Amino acid sequence: MDSVIDTETGNLEYQATVQKGEQLFDEETVQSVRDALYGNVYVTRFGNQRYAMEEVNMMAESGTAEIVIDGQYSNRKYIYSAVLAFPYEDPEYIVYYAYKANAGHRLGAASTEIKNVIKTVITTYPLDTMVDNETDSVVHQGEIGNYVNKSVKDAVANLKEQGYDVVVIGDGKTVLNQYPQKGSSLLNNERVLLLSKIENMKVPNMSKWSLKEVNAWANFANIEIV
């Protein structure tokens, strides 16, 4: 309501004024929202666990929208979207993304792409709250060296010393191939695959792997993923 005028006298009885406060929401309300969005990723999840990251504590809310095709809602194509915020402890960034895809597509693969963007952000603009749960070391981006033709033992020791999660494929003693390749840029707590022998390959637990890492392993194993 802007104002109140007496219709009989024409006198202005009330004139509203704009009052601005320094804080729009109280701290308790803000904390409740942060806790709920954090819980979406790490507690209740409902698919939002795909946005969990080791480098930073995430908050997320995702959604799905129907699409009208030929005058009716499609039962196959949808718009998938999510709002991500980080870090949980002291939020600085909000990321929104949306894309159109078929129902049943690989949600994990799609989330990997946006997490790569976030990794670039936190590498370029380091956060005070970046975490490395296992080593409590500084997370940074660098180029991976060449480990082909080196001993598996030495390669693993060197990579782990830098903070990488190393997966050795086969039971050989010499590195035959590697992923990522020499000169590739990645964070120092990401996964590195070392191929040591074509025979005696065991399938590792890939539940937290990116699609690129799964494809790299499949390429080493000469297996086609469908």
mmCIF file of C-alpha atoms in Angstrom:
data_model
loop_
_atom_site.group_PDB
_atom_site.id
_atom_site.type_symbol
_atom_site.label_atom_id
_atom_site.label_comp_id
_atom_site.label_asym_id
_atom_site.label_seq_id
_atom_site.Cartn_x
_atom_site.Cartn_y
_atom_site.Cartn_z
ATOM 1 C CA MET A 1 0.000 0.000 0.000
ATOM 2 C CA ASP A 2 1.472 3.318 -1.121
ATOM 3 C CA SER A 3 -0.909 5.806 0.551
ATOM 4 C CA VAL A 4 -4.331 6.365 2.141
ATOM 5 C CA ILE A 5 -6.443 9.389 1.118
ATOM 6 C CA ASP A 6 -9.675 10.463 2.762
ATOM 7 C CA THR A 7 -12.152 10.501 -0.142
ATOM 8 C CA GLU A 8 -14.354 13.118 1.543
ATOM 9 C CA THR A 9 -11.697 15.645 2.478
ATOM 10 C CA GLY A 10 -8.948 14.693 0.056
ATOM 11 C CA ASN A 11 -6.485 14.735 2.915
ATOM 12 C CA LEU A 12 -3.529 12.396 2.861
ATOM 13 C CA GLU A 13 -3.991 10.180 5.892
ATOM 14 C CA TYR A 14 -1.022 7.870 5.326
ATOM 15 C CA GLN A 15 2.033 7.846 3.089
ATOM 16 C CA ALA A 16 4.137 4.720 2.949
ATOM 17 C CA THR A 17 7.903 5.017 3.049
ATOM 18 C CA VAL A 18 10.559 2.555 1.997
ATOM 19 C CA GLN A 19 12.543 1.135 4.863
ATOM 20 C CA LYS A 20 15.681 -0.773 3.984
ATOM 21 C CA GLY A 21 17.366 -3.109 6.377
ATOM 22 C CA GLU A 22 20.948 -4.298 6.203
ATOM 23 C CA GLN A 23 19.891 -7.929 6.571
ATOM 24 C CA LEU A 24 16.905 -9.340 4.676
ATOM 25 C CA PHE A 25 16.767 -12.660 6.526
ATOM 26 C CA ASP A 26 17.797 -13.582 10.018
ATOM 27 C CA GLU A 27 20.773 -15.882 10.492
ATOM 28 C CA GLU A 28 18.627 -18.766 11.733
ATOM 29 C CA THR A 29 16.521 -18.771 8.550
ATOM 30 C CA VAL A 30 19.590 -18.599 6.322
ATOM 31 C CA GLN A 31 21.250 -21.446 8.204
ATOM 32 C CA SER A 32 18.098 -23.582 7.909
ATOM 33 C CA VAL A 33 18.090 -23.138 4.124
ATOM 34 C CA ARG A 34 21.789 -23.961 3.903
ATOM 35 C CA ASP A 35 21.304 -27.078 6.032
ATOM 36 C CA ALA A 36 18.388 -28.234 3.871
ATOM 37 C CA LEU A 37 20.323 -27.775 0.616
ATOM 38 C CA TYR A 38 23.364 -29.478 2.119
ATOM 39 C CA GLY A 39 21.139 -32.342 3.253
ATOM 40 C CA ASN A 40 19.891 -32.764 -0.313
ATOM 41 C CA VAL A 41 23.409 -33.773 -1.298
ATOM 42 C CA TYR A 42 24.748 -35.641 1.730
ATOM 43 C CA VAL A 43 21.733 -36.835 3.760
ATOM 44 C CA THR A 44 18.353 -37.313 2.061
ATOM 45 C CA ARG A 45 19.997 -37.131 -1.383
ATOM 46 C CA PHE A 46 17.168 -38.253 -3.750
ATOM 47 C CA GLY A 47 19.628 -38.224 -6.632
ATOM 48 C CA ASN A 48 21.403 -35.045 -5.545
ATOM 49 C CA GLN A 49 24.315 -37.071 -4.171
ATOM 50 C CA ARG A 50 25.739 -36.854 -7.686
ATOM 51 C CA TYR A 51 26.724 -33.266 -6.872
ATOM 52 C CA ALA A 52 28.891 -34.243 -3.891
ATOM 53 C CA MET A 53 32.525 -33.218 -4.283
ATOM 54 C CA GLU A 54 35.658 -33.993 -2.306
ATOM 55 C CA GLU A 55 37.135 -30.520 -2.785
ATOM 56 C CA VAL A 56 34.254 -28.487 -1.375
ATOM 57 C CA ASN A 57 31.012 -29.071 0.541
ATOM 58 C CA MET A 58 28.119 -28.551 -1.857
ATOM 59 C CA MET A 59 24.461 -27.516 -1.571
ATOM 60 C CA ALA A 60 21.949 -28.387 -4.281
ATOM 61 C CA GLU A 61 18.332 -28.412 -5.403
ATOM 62 C CA SER A 62 17.378 -30.118 -8.658
ATOM 63 C CA GLY A 63 14.192 -30.214 -10.676
ATOM 64 C CA THR A 64 12.521 -31.663 -13.751
ATOM 65 C CA ALA A 65 10.127 -29.827 -16.079
ATOM 66 C CA GLU A 66 7.782 -31.296 -18.648
ATOM 67 C CA ILE A 67 7.989 -30.291 -22.317
ATOM 68 C CA VAL A 68 5.028 -29.780 -24.635
ATOM 69 C CA ILE A 69 5.532 -31.487 -28.004
ATOM 70 C CA ASP A 70 2.815 -31.501 -30.664
ATOM 71 C CA GLY A 71 0.298 -30.032 -28.236
ATOM 72 C CA GLN A 72 0.816 -32.480 -25.390
ATOM 73 C CA TYR A 73 3.284 -33.211 -22.629
ATOM 74 C CA SER A 74 6.058 -35.520 -23.757
ATOM 75 C CA ASN A 75 6.546 -38.719 -21.789
ATOM 76 C CA ARG A 76 10.102 -39.005 -23.058
ATOM 77 C CA LYS A 77 11.815 -35.608 -23.165
ATOM 78 C CA TYR A 78 12.243 -33.357 -20.126
ATOM 79 C CA ILE A 79 14.195 -30.310 -19.009
ATOM 80 C CA TYR A 80 16.555 -31.176 -16.166
ATOM 81 C CA SER A 81 17.972 -28.391 -14.021
ATOM 82 C CA ALA A 82 19.775 -27.749 -10.770
ATOM 83 C CA VAL A 83 20.901 -24.881 -8.578
ATOM 84 C CA LEU A 84 24.220 -25.501 -6.858
ATOM 85 C CA ALA A 85 25.801 -23.343 -4.169
ATOM 86 C CA PHE A 86 29.180 -23.563 -2.474
ATOM 87 C CA PRO A 87 30.899 -23.697 -0.130
ATOM 88 C CA TYR A 88 28.367 -24.761 2.497
ATOM 89 C CA GLU A 89 30.343 -23.206 5.362
ATOM 90 C CA ASP A 90 30.425 -19.707 3.830
ATOM 91 C CA PRO A 91 28.586 -19.602 0.454
ATOM 92 C CA GLU A 92 30.258 -17.549 -2.272
ATOM 93 C CA TYR A 93 28.983 -18.969 -5.560
ATOM 94 C CA ILE A 94 25.662 -20.051 -7.060
ATOM 95 C CA VAL A 95 25.571 -22.068 -10.292
ATOM 96 C CA TYR A 96 22.405 -22.750 -12.272
ATOM 97 C CA TYR A 97 22.311 -25.053 -15.264
ATOM 98 C CA ALA A 98 19.606 -26.706 -17.339
ATOM 99 C CA TYR A 99 19.480 -29.022 -20.320
ATOM 100 C CA LYS A 100 17.011 -31.026 -22.375
ATOM 101 C CA ALA A 101 17.373 -34.814 -22.402
ATOM 102 C CA ASN A 102 15.486 -38.078 -22.663
ATOM 103 C CA ALA A 103 14.162 -39.786 -19.559
ATOM 104 C CA GLY A 104 16.584 -42.406 -18.288
ATOM 105 C CA HIS A 105 19.721 -40.656 -19.532
ATOM 106 C CA ARG A 106 22.908 -40.776 -17.472
ATOM 107 C CA LEU A 107 22.398 -38.151 -14.795
ATOM 108 C CA GLY A 108 25.823 -38.862 -13.340
ATOM 109 C CA ALA A 109 27.566 -38.046 -16.605
ATOM 110 C CA ALA A 110 25.717 -34.741 -16.865
ATOM 111 C CA SER A 111 26.607 -33.780 -13.297
ATOM 112 C CA THR A 112 30.269 -34.571 -13.937
ATOM 113 C CA GLU A 113 30.446 -31.833 -16.552
ATOM 114 C CA ILE A 114 29.118 -29.146 -14.205
ATOM 115 C CA LYS A 115 31.404 -30.364 -11.406
ATOM 116 C CA ASN A 116 34.358 -29.922 -13.750
ATOM 117 C CA VAL A 117 33.281 -26.298 -14.157
ATOM 118 C CA ILE A 118 33.158 -25.912 -10.371
ATOM 119 C CA LYS A 119 36.632 -27.456 -10.065
ATOM 120 C CA THR A 120 37.921 -24.829 -12.473
ATOM 121 C CA VAL A 121 36.292 -22.087 -10.401
ATOM 122 C CA ILE A 122 37.744 -23.203 -7.086
ATOM 123 C CA THR A 123 41.153 -23.742 -8.667
ATOM 124 C CA THR A 124 41.170 -20.271 -10.217
ATOM 125 C CA TYR A 125 39.693 -18.603 -7.138
ATOM 126 C CA PRO A 126 40.730 -20.753 -4.133
ATOM 127 C CA LEU A 127 38.271 -20.927 -1.252
ATOM 128 C CA ASP A 128 39.191 -20.711 2.401
ATOM 129 C CA THR A 129 36.917 -23.700 3.037
ATOM 130 C CA MET A 130 38.284 -26.109 0.404
ATOM 131 C CA VAL A 131 38.589 -29.552 1.942
ATOM 132 C CA ASP A 132 40.602 -32.666 1.437
ATOM 133 C CA ASN A 133 39.070 -35.106 3.899
ATOM 134 C CA GLU A 134 41.860 -37.682 3.818
ATOM 135 C CA THR A 135 45.063 -35.656 3.778
ATOM 136 C CA ASP A 136 43.927 -32.148 4.734
ATOM 137 C CA SER A 137 46.327 -30.916 2.040
ATOM 138 C CA VAL A 138 46.011 -27.986 -0.329
ATOM 139 C CA VAL A 139 44.054 -28.750 -3.494
ATOM 140 C CA HIS A 140 45.575 -27.328 -6.650
ATOM 141 C CA GLN A 141 45.604 -27.873 -10.391
ATOM 142 C CA GLY A 142 48.627 -29.045 -12.349
ATOM 143 C CA GLU A 143 49.870 -31.091 -15.278
ATOM 144 C CA ILE A 144 50.395 -34.819 -14.923
ATOM 145 C CA GLY A 145 53.784 -36.205 -15.899
ATOM 146 C CA ASN A 146 54.729 -39.165 -18.087
ATOM 147 C CA TYR A 147 54.735 -42.515 -16.280
ATOM 148 C CA VAL A 148 54.782 -44.864 -19.284
ATOM 149 C CA ASN A 149 57.701 -47.359 -19.180
ATOM 150 C CA LYS A 150 58.336 -46.539 -15.528
ATOM 151 C CA SER A 151 57.957 -49.067 -12.742
ATOM 152 C CA VAL A 152 54.465 -49.337 -11.305
ATOM 153 C CA LYS A 153 55.844 -49.100 -7.778
ATOM 154 C CA ASP A 154 57.674 -45.835 -8.428
ATOM 155 C CA ALA A 155 54.790 -44.346 -10.440
ATOM 156 C CA VAL A 156 52.232 -45.124 -7.745
ATOM 157 C CA ALA A 157 54.460 -43.732 -5.003
ATOM 158 C CA ASN A 158 55.092 -40.522 -6.947
ATOM 159 C CA LEU A 159 51.436 -39.967 -7.838
ATOM 160 C CA LYS A 160 50.161 -40.668 -4.325
ATOM 161 C CA GLU A 161 52.749 -38.279 -2.923
ATOM 162 C CA GLN A 162 51.147 -35.588 -5.099
ATOM 163 C CA GLY A 163 47.697 -36.501 -3.772
ATOM 164 C CA TYR A 164 46.284 -38.428 -6.740
ATOM 165 C CA ASP A 165 43.957 -41.408 -6.348
ATOM 166 C CA VAL A 166 45.829 -44.122 -8.276
ATOM 167 C CA VAL A 167 44.210 -47.205 -9.837
ATOM 168 C CA VAL A 168 46.549 -49.870 -11.237
ATOM 169 C CA ILE A 169 45.080 -52.054 -13.978
ATOM 170 C CA GLY A 170 46.638 -55.519 -14.267
ATOM 171 C CA ASP A 171 49.418 -57.053 -12.186
ATOM 172 C CA GLY A 172 52.442 -56.085 -14.272
ATOM 173 C CA LYS A 173 55.525 -54.281 -12.998
ATOM 174 C CA THR A 174 55.837 -51.645 -15.741
ATOM 175 C CA VAL A 175 53.381 -48.921 -16.767
ATOM 176 C CA LEU A 176 52.200 -49.570 -20.349
ATOM 177 C CA ASN A 177 49.709 -46.711 -20.601
ATOM 178 C CA GLN A 178 48.148 -44.047 -18.435
ATOM 179 C CA TYR A 179 45.043 -41.901 -18.081
ATOM 180 C CA PRO A 180 45.047 -38.933 -18.206
ATOM 181 C CA GLN A 181 47.875 -38.652 -20.715
ATOM 182 C CA LYS A 182 51.075 -36.713 -20.110
ATOM 183 C CA GLY A 183 50.501 -32.965 -19.934
ATOM 184 C CA SER A 184 46.804 -33.232 -19.062
ATOM 185 C CA SER A 185 45.557 -30.692 -16.529
ATOM 186 C CA LEU A 186 43.745 -31.986 -13.450
ATOM 187 C CA LEU A 187 43.358 -31.410 -9.729
ATOM 188 C CA ASN A 188 45.890 -33.158 -7.540
ATOM 189 C CA ASN A 189 43.236 -35.261 -5.771
ATOM 190 C CA GLU A 190 41.686 -36.706 -8.931
ATOM 191 C CA ARG A 191 41.939 -40.271 -10.217
ATOM 192 C CA VAL A 192 44.814 -41.580 -12.355
ATOM 193 C CA LEU A 193 44.669 -44.952 -14.144
ATOM 194 C CA LEU A 194 47.849 -46.914 -14.833
ATOM 195 C CA LEU A 195 47.764 -49.899 -17.198
ATOM 196 C CA SER A 196 50.407 -52.451 -16.254
ATOM 197 C CA LYS A 197 49.243 -55.635 -17.980
ATOM 198 C CA ILE A 198 46.489 -56.629 -20.380
ATOM 199 C CA GLU A 199 45.973 -59.982 -18.667
ATOM 200 C CA ASN A 200 44.629 -60.540 -15.151
ATOM 201 C CA MET A 201 42.588 -57.338 -15.182
ATOM 202 C CA LYS A 202 40.050 -56.995 -12.380
ATOM 203 C CA VAL A 203 37.007 -54.740 -12.553
ATOM 204 C CA PRO A 204 37.320 -52.078 -9.823
ATOM 205 C CA ASN A 205 34.482 -50.366 -7.986
ATOM 206 C CA MET A 206 33.521 -47.525 -10.334
ATOM 207 C CA SER A 207 30.583 -46.150 -8.335
ATOM 208 C CA LYS A 208 32.193 -42.713 -7.933
ATOM 209 C CA TRP A 209 34.000 -42.603 -11.252
ATOM 210 C CA SER A 210 33.290 -40.069 -13.976
ATOM 211 C CA LEU A 211 32.127 -41.266 -17.391
ATOM 212 C CA LYS A 212 35.512 -40.323 -18.864
ATOM 213 C CA GLU A 213 37.305 -42.492 -16.297
ATOM 214 C CA VAL A 214 34.987 -45.429 -16.964
ATOM 215 C CA ASN A 215 35.561 -45.075 -20.706
ATOM 216 C CA ALA A 216 39.326 -44.902 -20.166
ATOM 217 C CA TRP A 217 39.255 -48.142 -18.166
ATOM 218 C CA ALA A 218 37.053 -49.784 -20.820
ATOM 219 C CA ASN A 219 39.492 -48.679 -23.523
ATOM 220 C CA PHE A 220 42.405 -50.257 -21.647
ATOM 221 C CA ALA A 221 40.368 -53.434 -21.152
ATOM 222 C CA ASN A 222 39.217 -53.410 -24.796
ATOM 223 C CA ILE A 223 35.595 -53.505 -23.640
ATOM 224 C CA GLU A 224 32.788 -51.655 -25.380
ATOM 225 C CA ILE A 225 30.359 -49.855 -23.071
ATOM 226 C CA VAL A 226 26.774 -49.688 -24.315
#
